[in-house]
Amino acid sequence: QEIPDMSAGDLVSLIQGLLQSRNCRKMEVSPENSCCFCLTLRSGTILIGFGNCMLYLCMFAWYLLYHERYLTSSTIHTSGLGEGLTVTSLDISIFSIFCIQILVNILLLVGAVKRIPSHTIPWLCANAVSMIITMIFIVITILFGTTKLSLNYNEYV
């Protein structure tokens, strides 16, 4: 038997068709309603919300453990959570940020499970504000790292 002549485009489309049928055989979701790894938007949102909740809870636990260990082992200045006398403004800020992030991630989970799209808006707003603040800090560090922030060259680089 003779092998029919195939163009390069035909060969590429044949290989892509084979790879797509092998990767997502049971994909019942339209491309408009799909997330990464062949998940639906709903299951992807649930995964992101649950993952973020666990991340922020672990980060807060790490902050409490590390912060207390640092304050009790340090000889520089030990006022704060280590002695239990005062709570600094940094502790209050970090606690409030973690609480807000946990709440909006729980709201994201509830909105995804109960199919209420308006419950995703607080999560979007909180993360947008977080990204804007992070970008501002990055720009300030890049522009004023060695002069205004009193960083030496090794700390800056």
mmCIF file of C-alpha atoms in Angstrom:
data_model
loop_
_atom_site.group_PDB
_atom_site.id
_atom_site.type_symbol
_atom_site.label_atom_id
_atom_site.label_comp_id
_atom_site.label_asym_id
_atom_site.label_seq_id
_atom_site.Cartn_x
_atom_site.Cartn_y
_atom_site.Cartn_z
ATOM 1 C CA GLN A 1 0.000 0.000 0.000
ATOM 2 C CA GLU A 2 1.072 3.509 -0.690
ATOM 3 C CA ILE A 3 1.209 6.126 2.054
ATOM 4 C CA PRO A 4 -0.732 9.219 0.999
ATOM 5 C CA ASP A 5 1.195 12.479 0.863
ATOM 6 C CA MET A 6 0.541 14.657 3.892
ATOM 7 C CA SER A 7 1.387 18.271 4.237
ATOM 8 C CA ALA A 8 3.095 19.598 7.374
ATOM 9 C CA GLY A 9 -0.166 21.235 8.500
ATOM 10 C CA ASP A 10 -2.052 17.952 8.200
ATOM 11 C CA LEU A 11 0.591 16.181 10.230
ATOM 12 C CA VAL A 12 0.550 18.846 12.961
ATOM 13 C CA SER A 13 -3.248 18.770 13.216
ATOM 14 C CA LEU A 14 -3.179 14.958 13.396
ATOM 15 C CA ILE A 15 -0.637 15.009 16.249
ATOM 16 C CA GLN A 16 -2.558 17.731 18.100
ATOM 17 C CA GLY A 17 -5.774 15.735 17.791
ATOM 18 C CA LEU A 18 -4.084 12.643 19.207
ATOM 19 C CA LEU A 19 -2.571 14.590 22.115
ATOM 20 C CA GLN A 20 -5.844 16.339 22.965
ATOM 21 C CA SER A 21 -7.801 13.091 22.985
ATOM 22 C CA ARG A 22 -5.169 11.514 25.232
ATOM 23 C CA ASN A 23 -4.975 14.419 27.760
ATOM 24 C CA CYS A 24 -8.654 15.227 28.325
ATOM 25 C CA ARG A 25 -10.758 12.243 27.414
ATOM 26 C CA LYS A 26 -13.597 12.896 29.837
ATOM 27 C CA MET A 27 -13.784 16.650 29.448
ATOM 28 C CA GLU A 28 -17.469 17.449 29.409
ATOM 29 C CA VAL A 29 -16.882 21.149 29.847
ATOM 30 C CA SER A 30 -17.031 23.714 27.112
ATOM 31 C CA PRO A 31 -13.833 25.754 26.640
ATOM 32 C CA GLU A 32 -15.588 28.863 28.018
ATOM 33 C CA ASN A 33 -16.218 27.087 31.338
ATOM 34 C CA SER A 34 -12.833 25.439 31.827
ATOM 35 C CA CYS A 35 -9.983 26.202 34.150
ATOM 36 C CA CYS A 36 -6.461 24.833 34.270
ATOM 37 C CA PHE A 37 -5.916 21.058 34.379
ATOM 38 C CA CYS A 38 -9.273 20.371 32.688
ATOM 39 C CA LEU A 39 -11.254 21.556 35.723
ATOM 40 C CA THR A 40 -14.489 23.462 35.591
ATOM 41 C CA LEU A 41 -14.442 27.056 36.766
ATOM 42 C CA ARG A 42 -16.407 26.011 39.827
ATOM 43 C CA SER A 43 -14.011 23.248 40.864
ATOM 44 C CA GLY A 44 -11.010 25.462 40.069
ATOM 45 C CA THR A 45 -12.466 28.226 42.239
ATOM 46 C CA ILE A 46 -13.046 25.773 45.075
ATOM 47 C CA LEU A 47 -9.471 24.517 44.728
ATOM 48 C CA ILE A 48 -8.061 28.066 44.729
ATOM 49 C CA GLY A 49 -10.183 29.127 47.713
ATOM 50 C CA PHE A 50 -9.288 26.060 49.765
ATOM 51 C CA GLY A 51 -5.614 26.328 48.832
ATOM 52 C CA ASN A 52 -5.499 30.008 49.786
ATOM 53 C CA CYS A 53 -7.226 29.326 53.124
ATOM 54 C CA MET A 54 -4.657 26.659 53.960
ATOM 55 C CA LEU A 55 -1.809 28.904 52.802
ATOM 56 C CA TYR A 56 -2.881 31.846 54.953
ATOM 57 C CA LEU A 57 -3.552 29.668 57.997
ATOM 58 C CA CYS A 58 -0.107 28.078 57.683
ATOM 59 C CA MET A 59 1.545 31.470 57.153
ATOM 60 C CA PHE A 60 -0.181 32.906 60.218
ATOM 61 C CA ALA A 61 0.820 29.919 62.354
ATOM 62 C CA TRP A 62 4.393 30.267 61.076
ATOM 63 C CA TYR A 63 4.366 33.987 61.888
ATOM 64 C CA LEU A 64 3.203 33.356 65.432
ATOM 65 C CA LEU A 65 5.758 30.595 66.058
ATOM 66 C CA TYR A 66 8.670 32.327 64.341
ATOM 67 C CA HIS A 67 7.856 35.747 65.789
ATOM 68 C CA GLU A 68 7.734 34.447 69.353
ATOM 69 C CA ARG A 69 10.929 32.418 68.929
ATOM 70 C CA TYR A 70 12.713 35.417 67.391
ATOM 71 C CA LEU A 71 11.625 37.753 70.167
ATOM 72 C CA THR A 72 12.572 35.402 72.995
ATOM 73 C CA SER A 73 15.976 34.492 71.522
ATOM 74 C CA SER A 74 16.896 38.018 70.457
ATOM 75 C CA THR A 75 18.842 40.291 72.749
ATOM 76 C CA ILE A 76 18.124 43.438 70.758
ATOM 77 C CA HIS A 77 14.572 44.365 71.706
ATOM 78 C CA THR A 78 12.092 41.934 73.219
ATOM 79 C CA SER A 79 8.877 43.874 73.615
ATOM 80 C CA GLY A 80 5.889 42.366 71.851
ATOM 81 C CA LEU A 81 4.318 38.942 71.725
ATOM 82 C CA GLY A 82 7.402 37.286 73.222
ATOM 83 C CA GLU A 83 6.860 38.757 76.669
ATOM 84 C CA GLY A 84 3.091 38.984 76.329
ATOM 85 C CA LEU A 85 3.079 42.604 77.528
ATOM 86 C CA THR A 86 2.261 44.568 74.403
ATOM 87 C CA VAL A 87 1.133 43.922 70.899
ATOM 88 C CA THR A 88 2.839 46.012 68.246
ATOM 89 C CA SER A 89 1.127 47.733 65.348
ATOM 90 C CA LEU A 90 2.858 45.301 62.994
ATOM 91 C CA ASP A 91 1.206 42.383 64.821
ATOM 92 C CA ILE A 92 -2.207 44.048 64.504
ATOM 93 C CA SER A 93 -1.657 44.765 60.805
ATOM 94 C CA ILE A 94 -0.581 41.219 60.021
ATOM 95 C CA PHE A 95 -3.456 39.752 62.036
ATOM 96 C CA SER A 96 -5.999 41.946 60.232
ATOM 97 C CA ILE A 97 -4.567 41.093 56.795
ATOM 98 C CA PHE A 98 -4.707 37.375 57.557
ATOM 99 C CA CYS A 99 -8.271 37.666 58.891
ATOM 100 C CA ILE A 100 -9.448 39.560 55.809
ATOM 101 C CA GLN A 101 -7.786 37.081 53.461
ATOM 102 C CA ILE A 102 -9.267 34.087 55.308
ATOM 103 C CA LEU A 103 -12.739 35.675 55.261
ATOM 104 C CA VAL A 104 -12.690 36.525 51.545
ATOM 105 C CA ASN A 105 -11.365 33.046 50.709
ATOM 106 C CA ILE A 106 -14.158 31.448 52.747
ATOM 107 C CA LEU A 107 -16.620 33.719 50.932
ATOM 108 C CA LEU A 108 -15.090 32.583 47.632
ATOM 109 C CA LEU A 109 -15.604 28.951 48.668
ATOM 110 C CA VAL A 110 -19.209 29.579 49.711
ATOM 111 C CA GLY A 111 -19.900 31.422 46.456
ATOM 112 C CA ALA A 112 -18.437 28.583 44.395
ATOM 113 C CA VAL A 113 -20.226 25.812 46.285
ATOM 114 C CA LYS A 114 -23.616 27.572 46.317
ATOM 115 C CA ARG A 115 -23.128 28.997 42.791
ATOM 116 C CA ILE A 116 -23.415 32.660 43.806
ATOM 117 C CA PRO A 117 -21.106 34.624 41.473
ATOM 118 C CA SER A 118 -21.399 37.889 43.411
ATOM 119 C CA HIS A 119 -19.556 36.287 46.348
ATOM 120 C CA THR A 120 -16.350 36.332 44.306
ATOM 121 C CA ILE A 121 -16.205 40.148 44.178
ATOM 122 C CA PRO A 122 -14.718 40.638 47.687
ATOM 123 C CA TRP A 123 -11.983 38.116 46.856
ATOM 124 C CA LEU A 124 -11.181 39.939 43.625
ATOM 125 C CA CYS A 125 -11.096 43.329 45.385
ATOM 126 C CA ALA A 126 -8.941 42.111 48.286
ATOM 127 C CA ASN A 127 -6.425 40.490 45.967
ATOM 128 C CA ALA A 128 -6.376 43.511 43.650
ATOM 129 C CA VAL A 129 -5.584 45.798 46.595
ATOM 130 C CA SER A 130 -2.928 43.353 47.782
ATOM 131 C CA MET A 131 -1.294 43.306 44.335
ATOM 132 C CA ILE A 132 -1.364 47.106 44.058
ATOM 133 C CA ILE A 133 0.273 47.524 47.481
ATOM 134 C CA THR A 134 2.887 44.920 46.585
ATOM 135 C CA MET A 135 3.674 46.703 43.314
ATOM 136 C CA ILE A 136 4.029 50.024 45.147
ATOM 137 C CA PHE A 137 6.479 48.449 47.616
ATOM 138 C CA ILE A 138 8.475 46.906 44.767
ATOM 139 C CA VAL A 139 8.738 50.248 42.973
ATOM 140 C CA ILE A 140 9.753 52.036 46.192
ATOM 141 C CA THR A 141 12.404 49.405 46.884
ATOM 142 C CA ILE A 142 13.777 49.617 43.355
ATOM 143 C CA LEU A 143 13.866 53.415 43.242
ATOM 144 C CA PHE A 144 14.859 54.234 46.811
ATOM 145 C CA GLY A 145 16.454 51.027 48.098
ATOM 146 C CA THR A 146 19.924 52.251 48.972
ATOM 147 C CA THR A 147 19.128 55.870 49.789
ATOM 148 C CA LYS A 148 15.807 56.287 51.595
ATOM 149 C CA LEU A 149 15.445 52.760 53.001
ATOM 150 C CA SER A 150 19.015 52.685 54.397
ATOM 151 C CA LEU A 151 19.830 49.398 52.691
ATOM 152 C CA ASN A 152 23.481 48.655 51.940
ATOM 153 C CA TYR A 153 24.459 47.229 48.566
ATOM 154 C CA ASN A 154 24.401 43.565 49.711
ATOM 155 C CA GLU A 155 20.905 43.902 51.185
ATOM 156 C CA TYR A 156 19.661 45.741 48.118
ATOM 157 C CA VAL A 157 21.044 43.222 45.621
#
